[in-house]
Coordinates of C-alpha atoms in Angstrom, one line a residue:
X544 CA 23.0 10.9 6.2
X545 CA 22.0 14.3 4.2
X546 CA 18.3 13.7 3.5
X547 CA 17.4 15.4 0.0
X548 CA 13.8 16.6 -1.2
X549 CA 13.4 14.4 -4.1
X550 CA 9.6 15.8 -5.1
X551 CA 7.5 18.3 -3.5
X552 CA 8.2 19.9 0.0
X553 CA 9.2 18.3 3.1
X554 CA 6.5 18.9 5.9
X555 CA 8.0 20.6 9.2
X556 CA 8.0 17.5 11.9
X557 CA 6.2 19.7 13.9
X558 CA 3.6 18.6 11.7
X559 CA 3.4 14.9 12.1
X560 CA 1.7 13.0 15.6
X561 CA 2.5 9.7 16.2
X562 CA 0.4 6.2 15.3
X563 CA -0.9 5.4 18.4
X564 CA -4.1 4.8 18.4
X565 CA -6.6 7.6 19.1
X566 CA -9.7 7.7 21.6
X567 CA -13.1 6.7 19.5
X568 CA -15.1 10.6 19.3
X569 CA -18.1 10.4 21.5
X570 CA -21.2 9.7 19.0
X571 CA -23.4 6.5 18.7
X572 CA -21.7 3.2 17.3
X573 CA -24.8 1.6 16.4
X574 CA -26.1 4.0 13.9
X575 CA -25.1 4.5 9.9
X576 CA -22.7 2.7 8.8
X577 CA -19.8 4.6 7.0
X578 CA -19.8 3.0 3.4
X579 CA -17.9 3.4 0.4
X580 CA -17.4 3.7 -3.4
X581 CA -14.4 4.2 -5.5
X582 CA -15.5 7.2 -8.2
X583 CA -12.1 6.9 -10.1
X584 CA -8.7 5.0 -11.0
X585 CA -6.0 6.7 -13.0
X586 CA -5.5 4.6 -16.0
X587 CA -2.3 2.3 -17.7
X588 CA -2.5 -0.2 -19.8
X589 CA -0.7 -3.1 -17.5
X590 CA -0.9 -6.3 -15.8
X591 CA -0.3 -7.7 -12.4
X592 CA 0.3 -5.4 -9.9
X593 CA 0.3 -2.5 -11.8
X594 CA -3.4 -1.3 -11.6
X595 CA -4.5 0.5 -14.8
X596 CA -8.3 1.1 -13.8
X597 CA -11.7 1.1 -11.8
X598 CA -11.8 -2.7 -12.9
X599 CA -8.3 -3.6 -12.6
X600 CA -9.0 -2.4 -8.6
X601 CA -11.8 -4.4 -8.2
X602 CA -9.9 -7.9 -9.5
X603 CA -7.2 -7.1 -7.1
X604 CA -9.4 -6.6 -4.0
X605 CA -11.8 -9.3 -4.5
X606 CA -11.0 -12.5 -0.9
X607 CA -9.3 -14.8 -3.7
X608 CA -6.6 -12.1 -5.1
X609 CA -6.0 -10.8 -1.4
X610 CA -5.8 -7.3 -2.0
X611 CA -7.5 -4.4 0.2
X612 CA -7.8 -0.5 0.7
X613 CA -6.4 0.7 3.5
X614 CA -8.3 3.5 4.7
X615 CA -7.5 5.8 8.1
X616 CA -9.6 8.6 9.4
X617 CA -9.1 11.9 11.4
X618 CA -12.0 13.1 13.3
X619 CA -12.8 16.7 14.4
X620 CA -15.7 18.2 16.4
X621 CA -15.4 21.7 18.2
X622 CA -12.0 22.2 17.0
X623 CA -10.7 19.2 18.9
X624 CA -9.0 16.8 16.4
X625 CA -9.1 13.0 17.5
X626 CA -6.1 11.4 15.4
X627 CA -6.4 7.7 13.9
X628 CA -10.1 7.4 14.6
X629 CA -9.3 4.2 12.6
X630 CA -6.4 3.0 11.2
X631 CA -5.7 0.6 8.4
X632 CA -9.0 -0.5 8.2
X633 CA -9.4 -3.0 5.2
X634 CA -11.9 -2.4 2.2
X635 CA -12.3 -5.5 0.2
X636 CA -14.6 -6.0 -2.6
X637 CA -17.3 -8.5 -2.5
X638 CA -21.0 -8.9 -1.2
X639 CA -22.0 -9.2 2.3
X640 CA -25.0 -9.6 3.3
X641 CA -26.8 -6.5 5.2
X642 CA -23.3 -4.5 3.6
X643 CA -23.1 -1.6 1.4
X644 CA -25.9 -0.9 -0.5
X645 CA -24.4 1.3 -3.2
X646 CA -21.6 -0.9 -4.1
X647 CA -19.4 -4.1 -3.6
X648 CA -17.0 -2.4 -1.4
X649 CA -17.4 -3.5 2.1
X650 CA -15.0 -3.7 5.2
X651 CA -13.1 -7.0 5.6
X652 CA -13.9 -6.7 9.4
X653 CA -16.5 -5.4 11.4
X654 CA -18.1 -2.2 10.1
X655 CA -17.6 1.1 11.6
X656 CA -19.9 3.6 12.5
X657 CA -20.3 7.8 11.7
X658 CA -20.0 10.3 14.7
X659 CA -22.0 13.3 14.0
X660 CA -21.6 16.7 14.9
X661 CA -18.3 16.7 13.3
X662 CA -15.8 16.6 10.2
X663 CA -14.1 13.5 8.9
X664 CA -10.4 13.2 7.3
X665 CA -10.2 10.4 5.4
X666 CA -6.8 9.1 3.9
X667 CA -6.4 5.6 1.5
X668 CA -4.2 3.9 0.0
X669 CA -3.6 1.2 -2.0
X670 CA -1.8 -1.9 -1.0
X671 CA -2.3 -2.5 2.3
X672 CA 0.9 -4.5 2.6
X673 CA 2.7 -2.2 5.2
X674 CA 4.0 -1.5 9.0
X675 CA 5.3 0.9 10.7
X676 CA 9.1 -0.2 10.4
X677 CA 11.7 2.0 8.8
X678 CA 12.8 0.9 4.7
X679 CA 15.3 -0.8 4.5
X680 CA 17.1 -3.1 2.1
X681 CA 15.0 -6.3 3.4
X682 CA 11.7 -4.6 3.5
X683 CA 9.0 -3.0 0.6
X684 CA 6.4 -0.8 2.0
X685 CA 6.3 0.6 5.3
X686 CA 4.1 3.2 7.5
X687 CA 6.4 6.1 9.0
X688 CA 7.2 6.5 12.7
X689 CA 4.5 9.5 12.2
X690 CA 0.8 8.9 10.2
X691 CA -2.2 10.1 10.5
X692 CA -5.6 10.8 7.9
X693 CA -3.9 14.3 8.2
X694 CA -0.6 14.1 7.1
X695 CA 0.2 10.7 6.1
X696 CA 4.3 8.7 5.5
X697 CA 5.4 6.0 3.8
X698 CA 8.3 4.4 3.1
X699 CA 8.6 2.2 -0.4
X700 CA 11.3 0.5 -1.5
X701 CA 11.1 -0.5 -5.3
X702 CA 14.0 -2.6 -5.0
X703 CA 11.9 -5.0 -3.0
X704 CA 8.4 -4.2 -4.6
X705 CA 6.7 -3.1 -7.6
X706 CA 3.7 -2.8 -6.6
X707 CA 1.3 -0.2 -7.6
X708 CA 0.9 2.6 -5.2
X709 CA -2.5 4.8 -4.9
X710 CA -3.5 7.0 -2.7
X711 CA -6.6 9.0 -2.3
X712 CA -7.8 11.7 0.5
X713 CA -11.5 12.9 1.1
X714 CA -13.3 15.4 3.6
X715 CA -16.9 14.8 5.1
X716 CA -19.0 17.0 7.4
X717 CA -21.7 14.9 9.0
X718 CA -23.2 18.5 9.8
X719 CA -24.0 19.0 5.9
X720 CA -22.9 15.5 4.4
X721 CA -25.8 12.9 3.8
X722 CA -24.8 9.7 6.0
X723 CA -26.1 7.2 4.1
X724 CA -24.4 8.2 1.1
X725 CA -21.0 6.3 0.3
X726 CA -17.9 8.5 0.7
X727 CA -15.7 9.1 -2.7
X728 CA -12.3 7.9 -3.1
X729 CA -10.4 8.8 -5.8
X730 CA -7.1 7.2 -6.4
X731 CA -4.1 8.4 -8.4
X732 CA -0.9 6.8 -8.8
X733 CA 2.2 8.2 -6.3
X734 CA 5.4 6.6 -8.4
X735 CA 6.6 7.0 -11.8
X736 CA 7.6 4.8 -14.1
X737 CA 9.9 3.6 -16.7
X738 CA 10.0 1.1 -19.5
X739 CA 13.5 0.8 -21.6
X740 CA 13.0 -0.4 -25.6
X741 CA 15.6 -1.2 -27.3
X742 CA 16.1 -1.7 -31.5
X743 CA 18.5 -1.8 -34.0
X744 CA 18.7 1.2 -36.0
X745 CA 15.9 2.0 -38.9
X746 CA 16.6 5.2 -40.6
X747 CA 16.5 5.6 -44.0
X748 CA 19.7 4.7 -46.2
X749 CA 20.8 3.4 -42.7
X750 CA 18.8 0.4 -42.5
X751 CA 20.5 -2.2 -39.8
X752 CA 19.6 -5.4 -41.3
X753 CA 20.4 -8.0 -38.6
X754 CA 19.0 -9.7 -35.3
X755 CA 20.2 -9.9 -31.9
X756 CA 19.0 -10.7 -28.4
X757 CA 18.7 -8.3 -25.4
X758 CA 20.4 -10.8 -22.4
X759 CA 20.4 -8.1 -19.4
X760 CA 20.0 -4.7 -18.1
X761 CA 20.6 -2.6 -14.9
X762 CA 21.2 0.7 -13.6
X763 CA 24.1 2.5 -11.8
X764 CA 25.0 5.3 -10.4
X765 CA 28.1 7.3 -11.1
X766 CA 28.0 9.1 -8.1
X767 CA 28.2 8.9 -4.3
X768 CA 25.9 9.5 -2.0
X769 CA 26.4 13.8 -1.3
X770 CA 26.5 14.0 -5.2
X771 CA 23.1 13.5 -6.3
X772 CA 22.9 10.0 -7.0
X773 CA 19.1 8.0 -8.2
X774 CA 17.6 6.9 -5.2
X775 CA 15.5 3.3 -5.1
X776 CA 14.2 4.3 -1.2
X777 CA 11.7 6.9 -1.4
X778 CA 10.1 8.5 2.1
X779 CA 6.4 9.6 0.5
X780 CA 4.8 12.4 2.5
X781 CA 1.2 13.0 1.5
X782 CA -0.7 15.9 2.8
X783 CA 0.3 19.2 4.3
X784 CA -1.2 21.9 6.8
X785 CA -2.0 24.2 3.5
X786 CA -2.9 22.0 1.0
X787 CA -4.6 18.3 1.9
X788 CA -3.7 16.7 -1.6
X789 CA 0.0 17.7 -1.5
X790 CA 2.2 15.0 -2.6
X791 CA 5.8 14.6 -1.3
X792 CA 8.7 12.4 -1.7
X793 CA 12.4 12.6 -0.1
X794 CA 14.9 10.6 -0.2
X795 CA 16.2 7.4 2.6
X796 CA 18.6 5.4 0.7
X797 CA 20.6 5.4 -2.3
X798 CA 23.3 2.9 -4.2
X799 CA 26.7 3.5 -4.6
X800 CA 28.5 3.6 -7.7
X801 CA 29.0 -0.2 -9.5
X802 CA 25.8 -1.0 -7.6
X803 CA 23.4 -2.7 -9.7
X804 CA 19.7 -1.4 -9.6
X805 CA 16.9 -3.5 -11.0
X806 CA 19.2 -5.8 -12.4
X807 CA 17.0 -8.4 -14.8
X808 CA 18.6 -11.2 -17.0
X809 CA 17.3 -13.1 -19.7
X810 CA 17.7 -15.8 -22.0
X811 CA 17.1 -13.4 -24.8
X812 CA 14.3 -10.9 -26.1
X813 CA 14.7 -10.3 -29.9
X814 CA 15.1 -7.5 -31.6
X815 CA 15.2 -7.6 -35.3
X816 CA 15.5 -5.5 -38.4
X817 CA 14.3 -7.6 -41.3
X818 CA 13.4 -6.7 -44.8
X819 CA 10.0 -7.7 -46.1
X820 CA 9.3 -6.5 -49.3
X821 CA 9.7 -3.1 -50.1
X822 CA 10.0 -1.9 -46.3
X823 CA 12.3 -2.8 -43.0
X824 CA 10.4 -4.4 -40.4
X825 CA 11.5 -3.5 -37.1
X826 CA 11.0 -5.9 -34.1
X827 CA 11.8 -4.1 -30.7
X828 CA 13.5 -6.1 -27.4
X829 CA 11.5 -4.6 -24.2
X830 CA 13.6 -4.7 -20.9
X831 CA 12.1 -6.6 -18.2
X832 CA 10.1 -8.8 -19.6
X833 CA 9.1 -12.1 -18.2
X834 CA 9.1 -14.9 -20.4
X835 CA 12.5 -16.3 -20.4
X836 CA 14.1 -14.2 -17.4
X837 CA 16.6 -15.7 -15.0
X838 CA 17.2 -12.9 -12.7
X839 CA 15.0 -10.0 -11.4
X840 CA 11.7 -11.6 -11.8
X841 CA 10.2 -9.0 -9.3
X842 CA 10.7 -6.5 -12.1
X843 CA 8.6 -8.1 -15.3
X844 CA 5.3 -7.9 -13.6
X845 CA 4.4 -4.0 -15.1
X846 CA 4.7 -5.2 -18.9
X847 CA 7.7 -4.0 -18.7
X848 CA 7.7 -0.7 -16.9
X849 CA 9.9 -0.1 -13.8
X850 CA 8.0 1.3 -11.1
X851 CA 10.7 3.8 -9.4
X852 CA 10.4 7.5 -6.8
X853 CA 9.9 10.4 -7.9
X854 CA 12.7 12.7 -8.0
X855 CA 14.8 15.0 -9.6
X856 CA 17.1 13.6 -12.5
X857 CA 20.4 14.7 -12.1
X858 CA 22.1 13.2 -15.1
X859 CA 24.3 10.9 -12.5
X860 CA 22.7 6.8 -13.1
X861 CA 23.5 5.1 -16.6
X862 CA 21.7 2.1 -18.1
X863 CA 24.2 -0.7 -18.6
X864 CA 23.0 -3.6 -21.1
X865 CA 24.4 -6.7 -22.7
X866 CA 23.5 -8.7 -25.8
X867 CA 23.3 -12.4 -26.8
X868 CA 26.0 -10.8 -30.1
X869 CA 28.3 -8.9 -27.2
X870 CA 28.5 -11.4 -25.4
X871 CA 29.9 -10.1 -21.8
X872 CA 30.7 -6.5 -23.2
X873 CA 28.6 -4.2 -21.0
X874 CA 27.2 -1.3 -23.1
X875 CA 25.7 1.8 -20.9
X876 CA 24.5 5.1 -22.1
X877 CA 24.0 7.8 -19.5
X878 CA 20.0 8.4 -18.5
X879 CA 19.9 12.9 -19.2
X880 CA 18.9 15.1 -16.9
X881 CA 16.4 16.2 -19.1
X882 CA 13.0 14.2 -18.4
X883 CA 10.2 16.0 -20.0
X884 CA 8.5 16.9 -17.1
X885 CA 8.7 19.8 -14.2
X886 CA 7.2 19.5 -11.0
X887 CA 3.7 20.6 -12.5
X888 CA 3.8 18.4 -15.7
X889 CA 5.1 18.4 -18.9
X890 CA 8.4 20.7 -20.0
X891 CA 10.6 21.2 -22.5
X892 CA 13.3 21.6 -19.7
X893 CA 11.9 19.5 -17.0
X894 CA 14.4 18.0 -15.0
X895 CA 12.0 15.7 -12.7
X896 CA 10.5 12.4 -12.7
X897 CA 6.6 12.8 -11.2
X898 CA 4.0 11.1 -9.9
X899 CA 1.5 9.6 -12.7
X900 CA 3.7 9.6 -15.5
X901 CA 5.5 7.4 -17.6
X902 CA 8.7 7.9 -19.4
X903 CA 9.6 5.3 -22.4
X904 CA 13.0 5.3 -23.6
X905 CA 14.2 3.6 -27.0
X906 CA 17.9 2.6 -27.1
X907 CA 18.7 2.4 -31.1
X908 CA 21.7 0.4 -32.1
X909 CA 24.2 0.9 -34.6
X910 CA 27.2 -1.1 -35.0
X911 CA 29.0 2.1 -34.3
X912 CA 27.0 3.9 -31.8
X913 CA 24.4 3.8 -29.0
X914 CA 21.3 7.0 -29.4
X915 CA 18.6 7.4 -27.0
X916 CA 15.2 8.8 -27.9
X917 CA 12.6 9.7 -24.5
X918 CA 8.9 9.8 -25.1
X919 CA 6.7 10.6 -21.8
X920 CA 3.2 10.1 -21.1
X921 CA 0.4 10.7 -18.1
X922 CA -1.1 7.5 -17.0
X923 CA -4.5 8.8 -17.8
X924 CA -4.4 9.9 -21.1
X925 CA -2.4 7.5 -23.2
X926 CA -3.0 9.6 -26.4
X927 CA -0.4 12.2 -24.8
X928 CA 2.9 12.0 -26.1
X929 CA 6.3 14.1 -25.9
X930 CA 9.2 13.1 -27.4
X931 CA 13.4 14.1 -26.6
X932 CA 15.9 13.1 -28.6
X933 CA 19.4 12.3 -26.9
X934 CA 22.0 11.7 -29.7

């Protein structure tokens, strides 16, 4: 199968060492403590799994919630590089007695220990809920055949999780780095996501006066698999030789055509055009949302956004809808290429979705026609807004 680069570059495999686990660097064990402190969360306003800030983190790491930091380390002393010093080791938030003095974040097992003399690698992520398996239809997140604090893979399948990813990398020399000082991690998110809103037309002289109910909504592609088609099974490589904070995904799996991708039913989310008084009030129906749904539950945790890869749009997946008034008529309008965003940010003639930003698109309604309006905004500064019409 023809592997495509869907965002950033593809790392040589030259690159990548295996998992095994490496030989502890020689250094004492029973000296400082290696602690740490999160400085920094992107933020989004959400629920659930998606995690929207410093505080949001902390609720989902603390014993009762079950989440955890998974944090791996490289280690390197006279130009010898020890791979997977540790690997997955779990950072859960909540006292311990004799634990880290700066903060609640402590290990979940036994602490580990610095090695002097040399320079750390340290790569985390956020959630821990991975192995090394290949993604496949059955599984969500999984380490690659190749991982290390250097250059680190993963394989996510949103079609079987929507949970938040995060990742974070850090350097420390113990030669110049002071030990009993927590090391920073600062997360940003590494998928993008959606959120579809749909409305009857309000437009001046055109007012839509009338209610109906949004009952489903899915995606397809149009085309096969050597055509470009959207891709639900991402391959994340983060980290590169040249550049430690490089962010890469490619492409494992796609859908074929008549496929349906995050399908979601409901019993019906209103959306109304009403008049009250001199103006038209205008209630919009948000896919995925949870009270009510029947199908694709997995999907209405994000209030309402659809955590997907990164990748470039190619114009080739359409969002297909019904209504409680169309009964089993399937409406679709075709997702553009067009996205708002290059691979650096924000672009009049961007043609990719990134990592970190969100992409809202509202479906208006006619009883004649179907228009699409795009508004995009980075997950840390909600006050950010670019709009694209499609009509």
């Amino acid at each position: 199968m023809k592997r495509k680069i869907l965002y950033g570059l593809l790392l040589s495999v030259a690159v990548l060492t295996g998992c095994s686990k490496g030989d502890v660097p020689q250094g004492a064990t029973d000296g400082q403590t290696i602690w740490w402190k999160v400085d920094s969360v992107e933020g989004l306003r959400g629920t659930k799994s998606l995690i929207n800030s410093y505080d949001a983190l902390v609720e989902a790491c603390k014993p009762e919630n079950g989440g955890s930091i998974s944090v791996w380390a490289d280690y390197t002393i006279e130009n010898e590089t020890t791979r997977n010093v540790f690997e997955g080791t779990s950072i859960i938030y909540q006292d311990k007695v004799g634990g880290n003095p700066h903060s609640y974040w402590n290990y979940a097992g036994n602490d580990i220990y610095w090695s002097l003399g040399g320079q750390y690698k340290f790569r985390a992520y956020y959630p821990t809920d991975a192995d090394a398996k290949e993604a496949d239809d059955t599984d969500g997140i999984q380490l690659g055949d190749g991982c290390n604090a250097t250059v680190f893979q993963m394989n996510y399948n949103t079609m079987m999780t929507q949970k938040d990813l995060l990742v974070a990398y850090n350097t420390i020399d113990t030669r110049s780095w002071n030990l009993s000082h927590p090391v920073p991690l600062n997360f940003r998110h590494a998928l993008s996501a959606l959120q579809f809103r749909f409305q009857l037309i309000n437009a001046p002289g055109n007012e839509y006066l009338d209610s109906d109910y949004l009952t489903s909504v899915w995606m397809e592609n149009t085309v096969a698999g050597s055509e470009e088609p959207f891709t639900s099974i991402g391959g994340m490589v983060y980290g590169d030789v040249g550049n430690a904070e490089k962010l890469g995904w490619t492409e494992n799996k796609w859908r074929e055509p008549g496929d349906r991708l995050y399908e979601w039913k409901n019993t019906g989310v209103l959306m109304e055009n009403r008049q009250v008084g001199n103006t038209v009030q205008t209630t919009q129906a948000v896919a995925y949302t949870k009270t009510g749904t029947s199908k694709g539950d997995l999907f209405t945790d994000n209030d309402g956004f659809l955590l997907v890869i990164p990748q470039q749009s190619e114009g080739n997946v359409k969002l297909c809808f019904t209504t409680s008034h169309g009964g089993n008529t399937v409406y679709s309008i075709t997702i553009p290429k067009i996205t708002g965003t290059d691979r650096e940010g924000p672009s009049d003639t961007g043609e990719y979705f990134i990592p970190g930003y969100r992409y809202i698109y509202t479906i208006s309604i006619t009883k004649t026609d179907i228009r699409l309006l795009l508004t995009i905004k980075p997950w840390n500064k909600l006050e950010s807004s670019y709009s694209y019409n499609f009509g």
